[in-house]
């Protein structure tokens, strides 16, 4: 399963690369790779057709926080005219993932915002394990879905901050069908230096001034980065046998292979050249729905075998 592979990968990479978090989890920064990054297709099933992205909110999220993430999910698809996203856009960024499907027989999925499930009562407590995440994810659709579990900043999740900022996996096969799932935690109070960089100073390494988050929320803007990485991982490697590099127990995926790279000229401790909103001073690299601005990770472009940034 992709989720367990991600956790194992984190342990292997932690000693090798400074400032990184984990594979199939968003990492803090990345080693700039000069060699080609080859994503091998392992002939597994991919998502196809209409796929609902259902959001399961666990714990306390304000309405503005929910709006930031909801708008990001809505940004993944190109809206019909006359309200296209200005370029560079989240929709154009996501189209890089579509290139992977040219090497398979599947059609690229059409993602759409699905249902919202709110659990503000912390029904499973404030400390969650992997099984709890799967239970929460099962509250979304049982099939043809990516069920996204979002945990509030006061919820501790096994491995959160220590080896991962988020992860993805899939439910077991059943008569009801099978769904892919993503989990991302809000790092605002637990580990902003690890899972909200570059909008917070890193725990280790160069202590440059943090960038200003485009939506005014260090934790939620950090969650968007992790969510973007995990959704691309889910689309290109939903069941652990899709596109990835390396061993299946420690895979590098389309986004995690470029961790820490957001703009041209990025290197460990430096996110790269980014756009700056003249009004707020916020740094971003992609425009989204409803005038939103976001920071999304570079993706391995299968045409060039290199990390491709937005713009």
mmCIF file of C-alpha atoms in Angstrom:
data_model
loop_
_atom_site.group_PDB
_atom_site.id
_atom_site.type_symbol
_atom_site.label_atom_id
_atom_site.label_comp_id
_atom_site.label_asym_id
_atom_site.label_seq_id
_atom_site.Cartn_x
_atom_site.Cartn_y
_atom_site.Cartn_z
ATOM 1 C CA UNK A 1 0.000 0.000 0.000
ATOM 2 C CA UNK A 2 1.305 3.458 -0.871
ATOM 3 C CA UNK A 3 0.851 4.758 2.671
ATOM 4 C CA UNK A 4 3.092 2.176 4.307
ATOM 5 C CA UNK A 5 5.641 2.554 1.516
ATOM 6 C CA UNK A 6 5.743 6.260 2.208
ATOM 7 C CA UNK A 7 6.537 5.781 5.886
ATOM 8 C CA UNK A 8 9.318 3.323 5.124
ATOM 9 C CA UNK A 9 10.777 5.650 2.521
ATOM 10 C CA UNK A 10 11.004 8.431 5.054
ATOM 11 C CA UNK A 11 13.332 6.448 7.262
ATOM 12 C CA UNK A 12 15.694 5.727 4.384
ATOM 13 C CA UNK A 13 15.865 9.278 3.108
ATOM 14 C CA UNK A 14 16.141 11.047 6.444
ATOM 15 C CA UNK A 15 19.787 10.131 6.832
ATOM 16 C CA UNK A 16 20.687 10.851 3.230
ATOM 17 C CA UNK A 17 19.087 14.222 2.535
ATOM 18 C CA UNK A 18 19.088 17.172 4.927
ATOM 19 C CA UNK A 19 15.917 19.132 5.471
ATOM 20 C CA UNK A 20 13.627 16.514 3.902
ATOM 21 C CA UNK A 21 10.464 15.037 5.340
ATOM 22 C CA UNK A 22 9.301 11.863 3.577
ATOM 23 C CA UNK A 23 8.460 10.189 0.294
ATOM 24 C CA UNK A 24 4.700 10.071 -0.470
ATOM 25 C CA UNK A 25 4.714 12.692 2.253
ATOM 26 C CA UNK A 26 5.776 16.216 1.449
ATOM 27 C CA UNK A 27 9.420 16.871 2.294
ATOM 28 C CA UNK A 28 10.940 20.086 3.566
ATOM 29 C CA UNK A 29 13.517 20.560 0.808
ATOM 30 C CA UNK A 30 15.168 18.409 -1.782
ATOM 31 C CA UNK A 31 18.557 17.556 -3.121
ATOM 32 C CA UNK A 32 18.882 19.153 -6.542
ATOM 33 C CA UNK A 33 19.184 16.245 -8.953
ATOM 34 C CA UNK A 34 21.237 16.666 -12.105
ATOM 35 C CA UNK A 35 20.633 13.134 -13.312
ATOM 36 C CA UNK A 36 17.387 12.229 -15.127
ATOM 37 C CA UNK A 37 14.519 11.184 -12.857
ATOM 38 C CA UNK A 38 12.863 8.221 -14.514
ATOM 39 C CA UNK A 39 9.362 7.345 -13.378
ATOM 40 C CA UNK A 40 8.743 3.714 -14.302
ATOM 41 C CA UNK A 41 5.232 2.458 -14.949
ATOM 42 C CA UNK A 42 4.698 -0.787 -13.044
ATOM 43 C CA UNK A 43 1.562 -1.721 -15.014
ATOM 44 C CA UNK A 44 -0.832 -1.276 -12.111
ATOM 45 C CA UNK A 45 -4.365 0.120 -12.302
ATOM 46 C CA UNK A 46 -4.757 3.894 -12.446
ATOM 47 C CA UNK A 47 -7.689 6.133 -11.642
ATOM 48 C CA UNK A 48 -9.901 6.881 -14.617
ATOM 49 C CA UNK A 49 -13.234 8.475 -15.449
ATOM 50 C CA UNK A 50 -15.075 10.767 -13.066
ATOM 51 C CA UNK A 51 -13.525 10.819 -9.608
ATOM 52 C CA UNK A 52 -15.024 12.728 -6.679
ATOM 53 C CA UNK A 53 -12.648 14.378 -4.222
ATOM 54 C CA UNK A 54 -14.439 14.182 -0.873
ATOM 55 C CA UNK A 55 -13.147 16.206 2.078
ATOM 56 C CA UNK A 56 -13.363 14.778 5.599
ATOM 57 C CA UNK A 57 -12.640 17.556 8.109
ATOM 58 C CA UNK A 58 -11.524 16.115 11.446
ATOM 59 C CA UNK A 59 -11.415 18.624 14.271
ATOM 60 C CA UNK A 60 -11.879 22.364 14.261
ATOM 61 C CA UNK A 61 -11.409 24.174 10.965
ATOM 62 C CA UNK A 62 -12.716 27.676 10.467
ATOM 63 C CA UNK A 63 -14.853 28.523 7.450
ATOM 64 C CA UNK A 64 -11.989 30.541 5.861
ATOM 65 C CA UNK A 65 -9.614 27.607 6.315
ATOM 66 C CA UNK A 66 -12.052 25.226 4.664
ATOM 67 C CA UNK A 67 -12.532 27.678 1.813
ATOM 68 C CA UNK A 68 -8.788 27.795 1.044
ATOM 69 C CA UNK A 69 -8.570 24.021 0.623
ATOM 70 C CA UNK A 70 -11.953 23.672 -1.079
ATOM 71 C CA UNK A 71 -10.955 26.263 -3.661
ATOM 72 C CA UNK A 72 -7.674 24.455 -4.248
ATOM 73 C CA UNK A 73 -9.478 21.222 -5.090
ATOM 74 C CA UNK A 74 -11.789 23.154 -7.387
ATOM 75 C CA UNK A 75 -8.706 24.650 -9.063
ATOM 76 C CA UNK A 76 -7.454 21.284 -10.298
ATOM 77 C CA UNK A 77 -9.852 21.296 -13.247
ATOM 78 C CA UNK A 78 -9.934 23.989 -15.899
ATOM 79 C CA UNK A 79 -13.200 25.906 -15.416
ATOM 80 C CA UNK A 80 -15.327 26.760 -18.427
ATOM 81 C CA UNK A 81 -15.083 30.260 -19.847
ATOM 82 C CA UNK A 82 -15.484 33.093 -19.063
ATOM 83 C CA UNK A 83 -13.616 32.566 -15.762
ATOM 84 C CA UNK A 84 -10.398 30.719 -16.602
ATOM 85 C CA UNK A 85 -7.617 30.745 -14.041
ATOM 86 C CA UNK A 86 -4.888 33.285 -14.880
ATOM 87 C CA UNK A 87 -1.612 31.688 -15.877
ATOM 88 C CA UNK A 88 0.414 30.194 -14.356
ATOM 89 C CA UNK A 89 -2.468 28.199 -12.935
ATOM 90 C CA UNK A 90 -3.109 25.224 -10.696
ATOM 91 C CA UNK A 91 -5.011 23.598 -13.574
ATOM 92 C CA UNK A 92 -2.018 23.880 -15.923
ATOM 93 C CA UNK A 93 0.289 22.543 -13.210
ATOM 94 C CA UNK A 94 -1.965 19.520 -12.732
ATOM 95 C CA UNK A 95 -1.874 18.753 -16.467
ATOM 96 C CA UNK A 96 1.717 17.570 -16.047
ATOM 97 C CA UNK A 97 0.270 14.530 -14.258
ATOM 98 C CA UNK A 98 -1.842 13.863 -17.343
ATOM 99 C CA UNK A 99 1.322 13.177 -19.334
ATOM 100 C CA UNK A 100 1.857 9.997 -17.327
ATOM 101 C CA UNK A 101 -1.339 8.530 -18.701
ATOM 102 C CA UNK A 102 0.060 8.620 -22.243
ATOM 103 C CA UNK A 103 2.134 5.606 -21.177
ATOM 104 C CA UNK A 104 -0.906 3.628 -20.039
ATOM 105 C CA UNK A 105 -4.235 2.536 -21.485
ATOM 106 C CA UNK A 106 -6.229 4.489 -18.912
ATOM 107 C CA UNK A 107 -7.848 7.846 -19.537
ATOM 108 C CA UNK A 108 -6.838 10.679 -17.255
ATOM 109 C CA UNK A 109 -9.448 11.072 -14.485
ATOM 110 C CA UNK A 110 -11.761 14.058 -14.276
ATOM 111 C CA UNK A 111 -11.600 15.220 -10.663
ATOM 112 C CA UNK A 112 -14.462 17.152 -9.154
ATOM 113 C CA UNK A 113 -15.214 18.450 -5.691
ATOM 114 C CA UNK A 114 -17.435 15.967 -3.874
ATOM 115 C CA UNK A 115 -19.039 15.967 -0.460
ATOM 116 C CA UNK A 116 -17.864 17.500 2.805
ATOM 117 C CA UNK A 117 -17.909 15.485 6.027
ATOM 118 C CA UNK A 118 -17.387 17.437 9.260
ATOM 119 C CA UNK A 119 -16.305 15.784 12.499
ATOM 120 C CA UNK A 120 -15.820 18.612 14.973
ATOM 121 C CA UNK A 121 -16.398 16.349 17.969
ATOM 122 C CA UNK A 122 -13.110 14.427 17.533
ATOM 123 C CA UNK A 123 -15.093 11.171 17.509
ATOM 124 C CA UNK A 124 -11.918 9.044 17.399
ATOM 125 C CA UNK A 125 -9.976 11.148 19.876
ATOM 126 C CA UNK A 126 -7.064 13.499 19.342
ATOM 127 C CA UNK A 127 -4.444 10.855 18.665
ATOM 128 C CA UNK A 128 -4.873 8.822 15.499
ATOM 129 C CA UNK A 129 -3.113 5.822 14.004
ATOM 130 C CA UNK A 130 -3.117 4.590 10.412
ATOM 131 C CA UNK A 131 -6.234 2.477 10.956
ATOM 132 C CA UNK A 132 -8.056 5.524 12.256
ATOM 133 C CA UNK A 133 -7.182 7.446 9.092
ATOM 134 C CA UNK A 134 -8.607 4.643 6.953
ATOM 135 C CA UNK A 135 -11.777 4.611 9.087
ATOM 136 C CA UNK A 136 -12.178 8.335 8.593
ATOM 137 C CA UNK A 137 -11.491 8.054 4.863
ATOM 138 C CA UNK A 138 -14.232 5.425 4.616
ATOM 139 C CA UNK A 139 -16.752 8.121 5.523
ATOM 140 C CA UNK A 140 -16.398 9.383 1.970
ATOM 141 C CA UNK A 141 -17.589 7.539 -1.128
ATOM 142 C CA UNK A 142 -16.802 3.794 -1.243
ATOM 143 C CA UNK A 143 -15.690 3.847 -4.883
ATOM 144 C CA UNK A 144 -14.597 6.166 -7.704
ATOM 145 C CA UNK A 145 -13.323 8.619 -5.137
ATOM 146 C CA UNK A 146 -10.316 10.201 -3.517
ATOM 147 C CA UNK A 147 -11.340 10.637 0.111
ATOM 148 C CA UNK A 148 -9.188 13.309 1.726
ATOM 149 C CA UNK A 149 -8.828 13.300 5.520
ATOM 150 C CA UNK A 150 -7.745 16.674 6.913
ATOM 151 C CA UNK A 151 -6.781 16.773 10.589
ATOM 152 C CA UNK A 152 -6.796 19.950 12.682
ATOM 153 C CA UNK A 153 -3.711 21.434 14.309
ATOM 154 C CA UNK A 154 -4.487 19.877 17.708
ATOM 155 C CA UNK A 155 -4.710 16.307 16.371
ATOM 156 C CA UNK A 156 -1.645 14.074 16.716
ATOM 157 C CA UNK A 157 -1.229 11.448 13.999
ATOM 158 C CA UNK A 158 1.321 8.639 14.158
ATOM 159 C CA UNK A 159 4.411 9.729 12.236
ATOM 160 C CA UNK A 160 3.197 13.301 11.765
ATOM 161 C CA UNK A 161 6.124 15.737 11.936
ATOM 162 C CA UNK A 162 8.574 12.908 12.621
ATOM 163 C CA UNK A 163 8.441 11.215 9.224
ATOM 164 C CA UNK A 164 5.581 12.701 7.230
ATOM 165 C CA UNK A 165 3.339 15.698 6.612
ATOM 166 C CA UNK A 166 0.754 13.668 4.725
ATOM 167 C CA UNK A 167 0.364 10.364 2.966
ATOM 168 C CA UNK A 168 -1.848 8.483 0.529
ATOM 169 C CA UNK A 169 -3.070 4.931 0.081
ATOM 170 C CA UNK A 170 -6.096 2.896 -0.936
ATOM 171 C CA UNK A 171 -8.823 0.883 0.744
ATOM 172 C CA UNK A 172 -8.918 -2.920 0.441
ATOM 173 C CA UNK A 173 -11.020 -4.344 -2.367
ATOM 174 C CA UNK A 174 -14.627 -4.964 -1.385
ATOM 175 C CA UNK A 175 -18.038 -5.532 -2.928
ATOM 176 C CA UNK A 176 -18.750 -1.840 -2.442
ATOM 177 C CA UNK A 177 -15.743 -0.936 -4.540
ATOM 178 C CA UNK A 178 -12.411 0.653 -3.729
ATOM 179 C CA UNK A 179 -11.388 4.202 -2.998
ATOM 180 C CA UNK A 180 -8.088 6.031 -2.838
ATOM 181 C CA UNK A 181 -7.422 8.212 0.176
ATOM 182 C CA UNK A 182 -5.166 11.048 1.237
ATOM 183 C CA UNK A 183 -4.348 12.323 4.693
ATOM 184 C CA UNK A 184 -2.819 15.732 5.440
ATOM 185 C CA UNK A 185 -2.356 17.317 8.859
ATOM 186 C CA UNK A 186 -2.342 20.978 9.854
ATOM 187 C CA UNK A 187 1.223 21.662 11.070
ATOM 188 C CA UNK A 188 0.591 25.150 12.472
ATOM 189 C CA UNK A 189 1.248 24.294 16.126
ATOM 190 C CA UNK A 190 3.065 20.964 15.880
ATOM 191 C CA UNK A 191 5.752 21.357 13.221
ATOM 192 C CA UNK A 192 5.477 24.434 10.998
ATOM 193 C CA UNK A 193 9.235 24.376 10.438
ATOM 194 C CA UNK A 194 8.929 20.939 8.891
ATOM 195 C CA UNK A 195 5.562 20.842 7.154
ATOM 196 C CA UNK A 196 4.851 24.516 6.421
ATOM 197 C CA UNK A 197 8.226 25.498 4.927
ATOM 198 C CA UNK A 198 8.892 27.869 3.171
ATOM 199 C CA UNK A 199 6.213 29.791 5.086
ATOM 200 C CA UNK A 200 8.011 29.099 8.369
ATOM 201 C CA UNK A 201 11.681 28.899 9.210
ATOM 202 C CA UNK A 202 13.001 25.324 8.988
ATOM 203 C CA UNK A 203 14.016 23.437 12.095
ATOM 204 C CA UNK A 204 17.475 22.807 10.648
ATOM 205 C CA UNK A 205 19.590 24.404 7.976
ATOM 206 C CA UNK A 206 19.734 27.975 6.684
ATOM 207 C CA UNK A 207 17.523 30.269 8.728
ATOM 208 C CA UNK A 208 16.386 32.666 6.032
ATOM 209 C CA UNK A 209 13.285 34.714 6.703
ATOM 210 C CA UNK A 210 10.098 32.750 5.948
ATOM 211 C CA UNK A 211 7.946 33.740 2.991
ATOM 212 C CA UNK A 212 4.507 35.286 3.405
ATOM 213 C CA UNK A 213 1.731 32.721 2.776
ATOM 214 C CA UNK A 214 -0.721 33.687 0.009
ATOM 215 C CA UNK A 215 -3.832 32.905 2.041
ATOM 216 C CA UNK A 216 -2.586 34.339 5.311
ATOM 217 C CA UNK A 217 -2.487 31.018 7.168
ATOM 218 C CA UNK A 218 0.877 29.294 7.622
ATOM 219 C CA UNK A 219 -0.700 25.983 8.598
ATOM 220 C CA UNK A 220 -3.339 25.806 5.868
ATOM 221 C CA UNK A 221 -1.039 27.103 3.127
ATOM 222 C CA UNK A 222 1.383 24.383 4.220
ATOM 223 C CA UNK A 223 -1.437 21.842 4.036
ATOM 224 C CA UNK A 224 -2.125 22.865 0.441
ATOM 225 C CA UNK A 225 1.455 22.059 -0.547
ATOM 226 C CA UNK A 226 1.197 18.609 1.039
ATOM 227 C CA UNK A 227 -2.259 18.021 -0.434
ATOM 228 C CA UNK A 228 -1.054 18.944 -3.914
ATOM 229 C CA UNK A 229 1.810 16.471 -3.633
ATOM 230 C CA UNK A 230 -0.431 13.697 -2.339
ATOM 231 C CA UNK A 231 -3.143 14.164 -4.963
ATOM 232 C CA UNK A 232 -0.595 13.891 -7.758
ATOM 233 C CA UNK A 233 0.838 10.796 -6.064
ATOM 234 C CA UNK A 234 -2.658 9.340 -5.827
ATOM 235 C CA UNK A 235 -3.445 9.984 -9.490
ATOM 236 C CA UNK A 236 -0.152 8.575 -10.806
ATOM 237 C CA UNK A 237 0.353 5.795 -8.250
ATOM 238 C CA UNK A 238 -2.995 5.098 -6.565
ATOM 239 C CA UNK A 239 -2.481 1.477 -5.542
ATOM 240 C CA UNK A 240 1.285 1.267 -5.124
ATOM 241 C CA UNK A 241 1.996 -0.226 -8.557
ATOM 242 C CA UNK A 242 1.644 2.774 -10.851
ATOM 243 C CA UNK A 243 4.370 5.303 -11.671
ATOM 244 C CA UNK A 244 7.303 5.641 -9.300
ATOM 245 C CA UNK A 245 11.064 5.449 -9.109
ATOM 246 C CA UNK A 246 13.017 3.001 -6.981
ATOM 247 C CA UNK A 247 11.879 0.230 -4.692
ATOM 248 C CA UNK A 248 8.153 -0.276 -4.132
ATOM 249 C CA UNK A 249 8.771 -0.127 -0.368
ATOM 250 C CA UNK A 250 10.396 3.294 -0.723
ATOM 251 C CA UNK A 251 9.026 4.897 -3.887
ATOM 252 C CA UNK A 252 9.754 8.345 -5.201
ATOM 253 C CA UNK A 253 6.680 9.688 -6.955
ATOM 254 C CA UNK A 254 5.992 12.482 -9.424
ATOM 255 C CA UNK A 255 5.876 15.203 -6.742
ATOM 256 C CA UNK A 256 7.964 13.755 -3.921
ATOM 257 C CA UNK A 257 10.935 13.264 -6.255
ATOM 258 C CA UNK A 258 11.009 17.069 -6.570
ATOM 259 C CA UNK A 259 10.380 17.893 -2.918
ATOM 260 C CA UNK A 260 11.401 21.384 -1.870
ATOM 261 C CA UNK A 261 11.473 22.663 -5.458
ATOM 262 C CA UNK A 262 8.860 25.329 -6.216
ATOM 263 C CA UNK A 263 10.526 27.712 -8.625
ATOM 264 C CA UNK A 264 13.452 27.969 -10.987
ATOM 265 C CA UNK A 265 16.870 27.901 -9.337
ATOM 266 C CA UNK A 266 15.702 26.066 -6.213
ATOM 267 C CA UNK A 267 18.249 24.400 -3.973
ATOM 268 C CA UNK A 268 18.178 23.079 -0.385
ATOM 269 C CA UNK A 269 16.932 25.883 1.814
ATOM 270 C CA UNK A 270 15.772 28.024 -1.134
ATOM 271 C CA UNK A 271 12.357 27.420 -2.704
ATOM 272 C CA UNK A 272 13.300 29.010 -6.017
ATOM 273 C CA UNK A 273 12.180 32.113 -7.868
ATOM 274 C CA UNK A 274 8.508 32.725 -7.076
ATOM 275 C CA UNK A 275 5.829 35.260 -7.920
ATOM 276 C CA UNK A 276 5.085 37.905 -5.297
ATOM 277 C CA UNK A 277 1.706 39.537 -4.807
ATOM 278 C CA UNK A 278 2.401 43.290 -4.808
ATOM 279 C CA UNK A 279 -0.530 43.963 -2.492
ATOM 280 C CA UNK A 280 0.236 41.450 0.256
ATOM 281 C CA UNK A 281 3.873 40.546 -0.352
ATOM 282 C CA UNK A 282 2.850 36.872 -0.404
ATOM 283 C CA UNK A 283 4.892 34.363 -2.396
ATOM 284 C CA UNK A 284 3.170 31.888 -4.707
ATOM 285 C CA UNK A 285 3.568 30.167 -8.061
ATOM 286 C CA UNK A 286 0.049 29.309 -9.254
ATOM 287 C CA UNK A 287 -3.322 30.996 -9.575
ATOM 288 C CA UNK A 288 -6.441 29.118 -8.539
ATOM 289 C CA UNK A 289 -10.199 29.377 -8.366
ATOM 290 C CA UNK A 290 -11.924 32.508 -7.047
ATOM 291 C CA UNK A 291 -8.774 34.589 -7.284
ATOM 292 C CA UNK A 292 -6.810 32.357 -4.916
ATOM 293 C CA UNK A 293 -3.043 32.035 -5.051
ATOM 294 C CA UNK A 294 -1.185 28.876 -4.086
ATOM 295 C CA UNK A 295 2.259 27.325 -3.842
ATOM 296 C CA UNK A 296 2.446 23.947 -5.592
ATOM 297 C CA UNK A 297 5.446 21.611 -5.830
ATOM 298 C CA UNK A 298 7.444 20.926 -8.960
ATOM 299 C CA UNK A 299 6.556 17.676 -10.733
ATOM 300 C CA UNK A 300 8.716 15.258 -12.667
ATOM 301 C CA UNK A 301 7.833 15.854 -16.321
ATOM 302 C CA UNK A 302 7.924 12.439 -18.040
ATOM 303 C CA UNK A 303 8.842 14.144 -21.317
ATOM 304 C CA UNK A 304 12.054 15.561 -19.893
ATOM 305 C CA UNK A 305 12.717 13.323 -16.848
ATOM 306 C CA UNK A 306 13.367 16.497 -14.873
ATOM 307 C CA UNK A 307 11.549 18.525 -12.212
ATOM 308 C CA UNK A 308 9.230 20.975 -13.926
ATOM 309 C CA UNK A 309 8.127 24.125 -12.123
ATOM 310 C CA UNK A 310 5.047 26.194 -12.853
ATOM 311 C CA UNK A 311 5.615 28.921 -15.416
#
